[in-house]
Amino acid sequence: MAAASCRLTEDQFLCSICLDVFVDPVATPCGHNFCKTCITSHWDIKVHCQCPMCKEVFRTRPKLRVNTLISEMVAQFRQEAEREAEQEAEREAQQEASSSSSEPQVSKPGEVPCDVCTGSRLKALKSCLVCLTSYCETHLEPHLTETGLKRHQLIDPVENLENRICKKHKKPLELFCKDNQMCVCSLCAVIDHKTHDVVPLKEAHEGKKAELGKTEAGIQQMIQKRQMKIQEIKHSVELSKNDADREKTAGVKVFTSLRQLLKEHQKEITETVEEKQRTAEEQAEGLIAELEWEISELTKRGAEMEQLSSSEDDLDFLQSLVSLNAALPTKDWTGVSVAPPLYEGTVRTALSRFDEQLDETAEQMNEMIDELNEAELKKVQHYAVDVTLDPQTAHPRLIVSADGKQVKYSKIKKNVRDHPDRFSHLCNVLGRQSFSSGRFYYEVQVKEKTAWDLGVVRESINRKGKGPLSPRQGYWAIGLMNGEYTAHANRPVELYDEELEKIGVFVDYEGGVVSFYNADDADHIYSFSDCSFTEKLYPFFSPGGKNTTPLIITPVCLDE
C-alpha cells in the first residue's frame, strides 16, 4: 500500500467540488468520489441529485458511506505530504536564514511590512492566505513548525490580502471564470460557475498576458498610425503654406505691376499738367513785367509833365512837350491775355496710353490666370473619387448603364417600383456614394448634350416634388438650357458662352465650397462659397430631355 501511494500524486486525491484533498471520501453509484460534506451540500441546493462529474441523475438520493480504502490512502498521502512539506519548509527556512542578514530588516517604502510586529515593523517574508496576514522571519516560525499551521497556503509577501480571498466562501481566489471574467474560489467554481469555463489563475494569467501582448502591439500600431497622421498633417500644413506663399507672390506680382503702371501714368499726367501750368505762369510773368515797366515809364513821364506845366518859357515848354510825348509807350494791351491750359486733353491722352498698356498687361494677367487655373485644377483633381450612379434613385424615364457610369433620357417611362429614394417628377439620379466630410472631385462628360444639370445635393431633398434647383432647396448645381449656361444660385447667374464638353465638380465639405471647372482647358466656371453643410452630400445628375446623349462619368487623368 505504501509503495502504491508513493506513485500517486495529489491530483488523484482531490475532490472535484472543493478541489482539495478528500475529507471523508464517499462514492456515488456512478463510481465517482467526493468529500461527503461537499456532495451532500451540492445535492442540498439541487432539485435533482446529479453527479457533478458525469451529470448522471439519480431518482432518489443515494445512501453514502465513507470509502475506508480511499480514506486510508488519503491519510497515508497526507502523512507523506506533511513530511515533504516539513522538509521543504525546513529547506526554505534555511535558505531564508542564510540569505537574510544577521539583523532583522525594517521594511522600507514599497516593501510589505509584517502585520504582527509592533513598533518598528520588519519586512515580511511570507503572506498567509488562510490567516490573511503577512509575517516577518520571526513571526513566520509557527507556520513552519506547528502541524496545524503547516497546511496553510504561504505566498510571497503581498498587500491587501483580503482581496485574494473569496468574500462569500472565505477561500483563496485561485481560479478564473472566463465566462464572467472574474477570479473565483474552488467552491464558487462548483456552485455558482459550475457550467462555466473555469481555469487555474496561472493559465488565465498566461492567456491574458498573451492577449495583453497583442493589445500592446495594437497600441503601438495605433501610436505609429497617429504619429504618421501627425506627420501627414504637418506635411499638409507645409504644402498649404507653400501654396499660400505662391498665391501671395502671384498676387503681389500682378497688383505691383498694376500699381507701377498706375504710378507711371499718374506721374506722367502730373508732370504734363505742371509743365503747362509752368508755361502759363512764365508767360504771365513776362507780360506782368512788361506792364510794370510801362507803368514805371508812364509814372516818370507824368512827373516830368507836371514839372513842365509850371514852366513860363514858351520855347522850352513846346520843345520839351514834344520830346515827352514821343517817349510815351504806345503798345495796345486790349487784346493781350493769358489763356488757361487745356488739362482735359492731357488726362485723356494719358488714359488712352494707359488703356493700351493695360491691354498688354491684361494679356499677361490672363496668361497668369490660366497658369493659376491649371495649377488649381491639378490640385483639386488629387481629391478624385470613384462615383457610380444609384439606379434606385433614378426617375423612371432615365436609363442607367450596368456599370453605373452613364445615364440618359428615354421617351418611354419604365415600370419600376416606387422607392422613397426615387425621383418621381424631376428627371434626376444621384450617386451611390455619400460624403459628410473632407473633399472630393469627379468629372462628367456633357459633350453634345443640349440640356443638363450637374452638382451635389443634400440627403433630405424633396425627391417627389418639383422646385427650383437652388441652395435653399438643397441643390448646388450648374446647367445648360436653351443654349445658355446657368449657375443655379438662389438668384440664377448667367455663365460664359464658351461650349463645355467635360465638367469637373469639386466639393470642400468643411470649407463650404462647391466649385465647377472646365476640365478640358482648366478654366474655373463658378463656385458656391460660404455654404453650410450639415447633412450627407450626394453627386447629382440630370441628363435633360432634349436628346438621348448620355451624361458620362469619366476617369480623372492626373498629369504628374
XYZ file of C-alpha atoms in Angstrom, residues 77-504:
428
model
C -0.871 10.548 1.414
C -1.421 13.346 3.923
C 1.342 11.979 6.124
C 3.721 11.747 3.179
C 2.720 15.223 2.026
C 3.173 16.663 5.533
C 6.643 15.142 5.786
C 7.572 16.533 2.419
C 6.091 19.897 3.407
C 8.068 19.892 6.644
C 11.249 19.080 4.763
C 10.511 21.761 2.180
C 9.693 24.276 4.901
C 12.928 23.474 6.679
C 14.861 23.944 3.444
C 13.095 27.261 2.781
C 13.737 28.349 6.352
C 17.398 27.502 5.998
C 17.581 29.365 2.696
C 15.785 32.348 4.181
C 18.063 32.277 7.203
C 21.192 32.051 5.063
C 20.062 34.782 2.673
C 18.836 37.147 5.374
C 21.215 39.393 7.294
C 22.153 38.734 10.884
C 19.937 41.600 11.978
C 16.171 41.828 11.150
C 15.408 44.166 8.215
C 12.986 47.002 8.837
C 10.505 47.329 5.964
C 11.245 50.126 3.515
C 8.758 52.147 1.474
C 7.291 49.880 -1.207
C 8.001 46.701 0.796
C 5.303 44.669 2.590
C 5.645 45.016 6.414
C 4.911 42.325 8.993
C 1.346 42.608 10.334
C 2.298 41.179 13.755
C 5.262 43.384 14.620
C 4.725 46.287 16.997
C 6.873 49.375 16.946
C 9.317 49.086 14.042
C 7.617 46.734 11.593
C 10.033 44.318 9.934
C 9.985 43.260 6.317
C 7.572 40.367 5.677
C 8.948 37.138 4.215
C 5.640 35.404 3.502
C 1.896 36.103 3.440
C -0.658 33.506 4.563
C -3.843 33.203 2.520
C -5.580 31.430 5.413
C -4.670 33.858 8.171
C -4.756 36.844 5.754
C -1.606 38.052 7.491
C 1.941 38.848 6.389
C 4.788 37.595 8.616
C 8.412 38.546 9.160
C 11.011 35.809 9.749
C 10.343 35.648 13.495
C 6.555 35.571 13.324
C 6.598 33.127 10.404
C 8.218 30.416 12.575
C 4.901 28.832 13.824
C 3.771 28.274 10.210
C 6.967 26.323 9.588
C 6.906 24.180 12.741
C 3.357 23.691 14.016
C 1.394 20.880 12.353
C -1.910 22.766 12.202
C -0.313 25.794 10.536
C 1.864 23.891 8.073
C -1.171 23.242 5.873
C -1.794 26.995 5.405
C -1.019 28.359 1.970
C 2.008 30.686 2.042
C 2.889 33.014 -0.815
C 5.428 35.762 -1.397
C 4.514 38.823 0.644
C 1.709 40.944 -0.846
C -0.501 43.760 0.384
C -4.311 43.735 0.519
C -4.591 40.040 1.298
C -8.337 40.374 1.794
C -8.659 40.985 -1.939
C -7.221 37.492 -2.579
C -9.928 35.718 -0.547
C -13.468 34.952 -1.719
C -15.758 37.155 0.354
C -18.567 34.589 0.071
C -16.748 31.316 0.870
C -13.626 32.655 2.633
C -11.364 30.537 0.388
C -8.411 31.698 -1.763
C -9.199 33.077 -5.222
C -7.189 30.548 -7.204
C -9.388 30.069 -10.288
C -10.588 32.317 -13.117
C -14.012 32.187 -14.788
C -13.662 33.028 -18.480
C -17.416 33.460 -18.917
C -17.740 36.165 -16.237
C -14.143 37.377 -16.472
C -13.605 37.187 -12.714
C -11.450 35.386 -10.140
C -13.295 32.741 -8.097
C -12.554 30.222 -5.346
C -12.926 26.436 -5.608
C -16.442 26.473 -4.147
C -17.558 29.253 -6.478
C -16.370 27.084 -9.364
C -18.663 24.165 -8.479
C -21.607 26.128 -7.114
C -22.024 29.462 -8.893
C -19.911 28.791 -12.001
C -20.262 25.040 -12.469
C -21.294 25.321 -16.152
C -18.718 27.992 -16.934
C -15.242 27.690 -18.390
C -13.075 27.890 -15.243
C -9.277 27.604 -15.393
C -6.419 27.986 -12.868
C -5.147 31.519 -12.286
C -1.783 30.700 -13.825
C -3.378 29.520 -17.073
C -5.633 32.587 -17.147
C -2.657 34.794 -16.363
C -0.643 33.356 -19.252
C -3.606 33.725 -21.609
C -4.330 37.279 -20.529
C -0.636 38.099 -20.708
C -0.610 36.904 -24.316
C -3.723 38.995 -25.007
C -2.066 41.934 -23.293
C 0.940 41.499 -25.547
C -1.318 41.624 -28.591
C -3.104 44.660 -27.172
C 0.210 46.377 -26.502
C 1.297 45.603 -30.065
C -2.008 47.022 -31.292
C -1.474 50.130 -29.169
C 1.979 50.575 -30.650
C 0.472 50.296 -34.125
C -2.161 52.857 -33.165
C 0.570 55.143 -31.856
C 2.548 54.721 -35.078
C -0.537 55.424 -37.172
C -1.244 58.560 -35.162
C 2.372 59.655 -35.414
C 2.170 59.127 -39.165
C -1.073 61.120 -39.196
C 0.704 63.938 -37.339
C 3.434 63.904 -39.986
C 0.776 63.843 -42.686
C -0.997 66.829 -41.128
C 2.300 68.697 -40.726
C 3.105 67.925 -44.364
C -0.330 69.196 -45.387
C 0.267 72.385 -43.408
C 3.646 72.789 -45.110
C 2.069 72.261 -48.538
C -0.654 74.738 -47.626
C 1.992 77.247 -46.561
C 3.852 76.772 -49.843
C 0.617 77.204 -51.793
C -0.218 80.318 -49.768
C 3.236 81.739 -50.447
C 2.837 81.093 -54.175
C -0.606 82.701 -54.198
C 0.665 85.731 -52.302
C 3.671 86.021 -54.630
C 1.429 85.850 -57.691
C -0.964 88.406 -56.205
C 1.852 90.759 -55.262
C 3.341 90.410 -58.745
C 0.055 91.220 -60.502
C -1.000 94.134 -58.364
C 2.535 95.509 -58.091
C 2.594 95.676 -61.887
C -0.758 97.429 -61.894
C 0.326 99.848 -59.185
C 3.565 100.570 -61.036
C 1.650 101.188 -64.239
C -0.782 103.495 -62.440
C 2.083 105.344 -60.744
C 3.858 105.877 -64.075
C 0.764 107.315 -65.723
C -0.129 109.352 -62.676
C 3.389 110.793 -62.747
C 3.078 111.480 -66.469
C -0.215 113.330 -66.006
C 1.171 115.328 -63.083
C 4.320 116.319 -64.970
C 2.355 117.309 -68.108
C -0.120 119.405 -66.138
C 2.663 121.023 -64.123
C 4.609 121.821 -67.333
C 1.553 123.510 -68.858
C 0.965 125.405 -65.645
C 4.615 126.455 -65.502
C 4.467 127.699 -69.157
C 1.317 129.704 -68.410
C 2.923 131.210 -65.301
C 6.096 132.165 -67.191
C 4.017 133.826 -69.955
C 2.022 135.728 -67.350
C 5.165 136.776 -65.502
C 6.659 138.177 -68.782
C 3.541 140.187 -69.517
C 3.329 141.467 -65.951
C 6.995 142.551 -66.037
C 6.443 144.430 -69.295
C 3.325 146.109 -67.931
C 5.099 147.086 -64.737
C 7.932 148.636 -66.805
C 5.459 150.668 -68.864
C 3.702 151.801 -65.661
C 7.063 152.941 -64.347
C 7.821 154.888 -67.564
C 4.382 156.483 -67.583
C 4.732 157.483 -63.941
C 8.102 159.106 -64.694
C 6.719 160.982 -67.761
C 3.729 162.110 -65.711
C 6.052 163.640 -63.136
C 8.098 165.378 -65.845
C 4.932 166.786 -67.476
C 3.722 168.048 -64.123
C 7.039 169.861 -63.671
C 6.916 171.193 -67.289
C 3.454 172.646 -66.769
C 4.939 175.207 -64.370
C 7.478 176.484 -66.977
C 6.984 180.129 -68.326
C 9.460 179.709 -71.191
C 7.366 179.242 -74.318
C 10.093 177.786 -76.466
C 11.411 175.381 -73.839
C 7.852 174.307 -72.973
C 6.928 173.400 -76.530
C 10.216 171.644 -77.330
C 10.154 169.629 -74.094
C 6.474 168.685 -74.517
C 7.101 167.220 -77.983
C 10.030 165.210 -76.604
C 7.982 163.870 -73.682
C 5.017 162.826 -75.911
C 7.400 160.999 -78.260
C 8.776 158.937 -75.359
C 5.365 157.613 -74.138
C 4.708 153.735 -74.512
C 2.447 153.063 -77.452
C 1.647 149.248 -77.111
C -2.062 148.363 -77.267
C -2.841 145.884 -74.425
C -6.513 145.477 -75.260
C -6.230 142.068 -76.925
C -3.469 140.760 -74.712
C -4.480 137.901 -72.242
C -3.206 134.591 -70.731
C -5.490 131.602 -71.661
C -5.711 128.707 -69.060
C -4.074 125.467 -70.331
C -6.392 122.670 -71.587
C -5.638 119.933 -68.994
C -8.509 117.657 -70.108
C -6.713 116.669 -73.241
C -3.673 115.733 -71.200
C -5.594 113.328 -68.944
C -7.434 111.820 -71.895
C -4.201 111.248 -73.770
C -2.585 109.662 -70.691
C -5.611 107.424 -70.126
C -5.516 106.380 -73.772
C -1.888 105.311 -73.411
C -2.718 103.623 -70.081
C -5.518 101.714 -71.773
C -3.133 100.478 -74.452
C -0.623 99.320 -71.845
C -3.446 97.844 -69.747
C -4.446 95.672 -72.681
C -0.891 94.371 -72.828
C -0.924 93.832 -69.047
C -4.305 92.133 -69.273
C -2.873 89.639 -71.745
C -0.068 88.887 -69.286
C -2.590 88.659 -66.446
C -4.760 86.301 -68.486
C -1.748 84.085 -69.060
C -1.051 84.162 -65.333
C -4.711 83.402 -64.565
C -4.570 80.445 -66.945
C -1.499 79.134 -65.142
C -3.213 79.587 -61.768
C -6.375 77.871 -63.016
C -4.359 74.929 -64.314
C -2.489 74.612 -61.027
C -5.769 74.848 -59.090
C -7.440 72.148 -61.195
C -4.468 69.801 -60.799
C -4.648 70.319 -57.063
C -8.365 69.531 -56.725
C -8.047 66.562 -59.083
C -5.982 64.823 -56.395
C -9.243 64.526 -54.425
C -10.800 62.419 -57.201
C -13.265 59.738 -56.058
C -14.935 56.862 -57.877
C -18.568 57.884 -58.370
C -21.221 55.492 -59.665
C -24.922 56.101 -60.254
C -27.630 54.654 -57.999
C -30.455 53.222 -60.191
C -32.721 53.104 -57.133
C -32.856 56.922 -57.167
C -33.318 57.313 -60.962
C -36.508 58.794 -62.400
C -38.485 56.150 -64.402
C -37.555 57.886 -67.691
C -33.828 57.572 -67.038
C -31.676 54.628 -68.134
C -28.582 53.905 -66.035
C -25.826 51.779 -67.562
C -24.860 48.467 -65.971
C -21.525 49.861 -64.739
C -23.253 52.876 -63.183
C -21.167 55.360 -65.198
C -23.731 56.625 -67.744
C -27.288 57.930 -67.644
C -29.554 59.027 -70.493
C -33.128 60.163 -71.025
C -35.710 57.784 -72.506
C -39.036 58.730 -74.055
C -40.510 55.541 -72.637
C -41.305 55.582 -68.951
C -40.205 52.374 -67.252
C -42.496 50.489 -64.912
C -40.330 50.418 -61.783
C -41.146 50.037 -58.112
C -41.594 53.371 -56.373
C -38.921 53.749 -53.764
C -38.619 56.515 -51.143
C -35.255 57.492 -52.673
C -36.522 57.632 -56.266
C -37.262 60.940 -58.050
C -40.843 60.911 -59.330
C -41.143 64.309 -61.102
C -37.664 65.635 -61.873
C -35.524 63.530 -64.231
C -32.698 63.220 -61.724
C -30.429 60.475 -60.452
C -27.924 60.502 -57.557
C -24.603 58.822 -56.990
C -24.327 55.816 -54.704
C -21.575 57.446 -52.693
C -22.304 60.000 -49.982
C -19.883 62.427 -48.353
C -20.143 64.055 -44.937
C -16.600 65.363 -44.528
C -13.410 66.144 -46.404
C -13.013 66.980 -50.087
C -13.976 65.112 -53.268
C -13.831 65.645 -57.030
C -15.259 63.924 -60.096
C -15.648 64.679 -63.819
C -18.642 64.310 -66.138
C -18.710 64.425 -69.937
C -21.525 66.659 -71.290
C -20.364 66.711 -74.908
C -23.197 67.003 -77.489
C -25.791 67.446 -74.716
C -28.330 70.228 -75.324
C -29.650 70.262 -71.770
C -28.222 69.012 -68.461
C -27.690 69.829 -64.791
C -24.829 68.729 -62.519
C -23.713 69.261 -58.948
C -24.360 67.941 -55.452
C -27.465 67.739 -53.277
C -28.135 67.220 -49.587
C -29.670 63.945 -48.469
C -33.013 65.406 -47.351
C -34.067 66.999 -50.663
C -37.669 66.527 -51.783
C -37.490 63.690 -54.302
C -41.212 63.526 -55.009
C -41.982 67.135 -55.851
C -40.917 69.935 -58.148
C -38.975 73.037 -57.323
C -36.035 75.244 -58.313
C -32.538 73.781 -58.221
C -31.243 76.259 -55.659
C -29.162 76.057 -52.470
C -32.302 76.857 -50.448
C -33.816 73.621 -51.792
C -30.583 71.674 -51.159
C -29.078 71.858 -54.692
C -25.658 73.286 -55.591
C -25.583 72.888 -59.369
C -24.962 74.438 -62.782
C -26.687 73.542 -66.038
C -27.354 74.154 -69.726
C -30.803 75.132 -71.043
C -31.768 76.851 -74.314
C -28.102 77.299 -75.186
C -27.287 79.230 -72.003
C -25.129 78.068 -69.118
C -26.525 78.999 -65.720
C -25.426 78.645 -62.108
C -28.499 77.676 -60.082
C -27.878 80.103 -57.218
C -30.769 81.489 -55.174
C -30.744 84.130 -57.919
C -29.650 82.411 -61.187
C -26.280 83.577 -62.561
C -25.535 83.529 -66.285
C -22.179 81.967 -67.122
C -19.849 82.445 -70.093
C -20.855 81.251 -73.560
C -17.869 79.007 -74.321
C -19.029 75.496 -75.189
C -18.333 72.956 -72.459
C -17.573 69.273 -73.037
C -16.317 67.981 -69.701
C -17.186 69.375 -66.261
C -15.174 68.903 -63.087
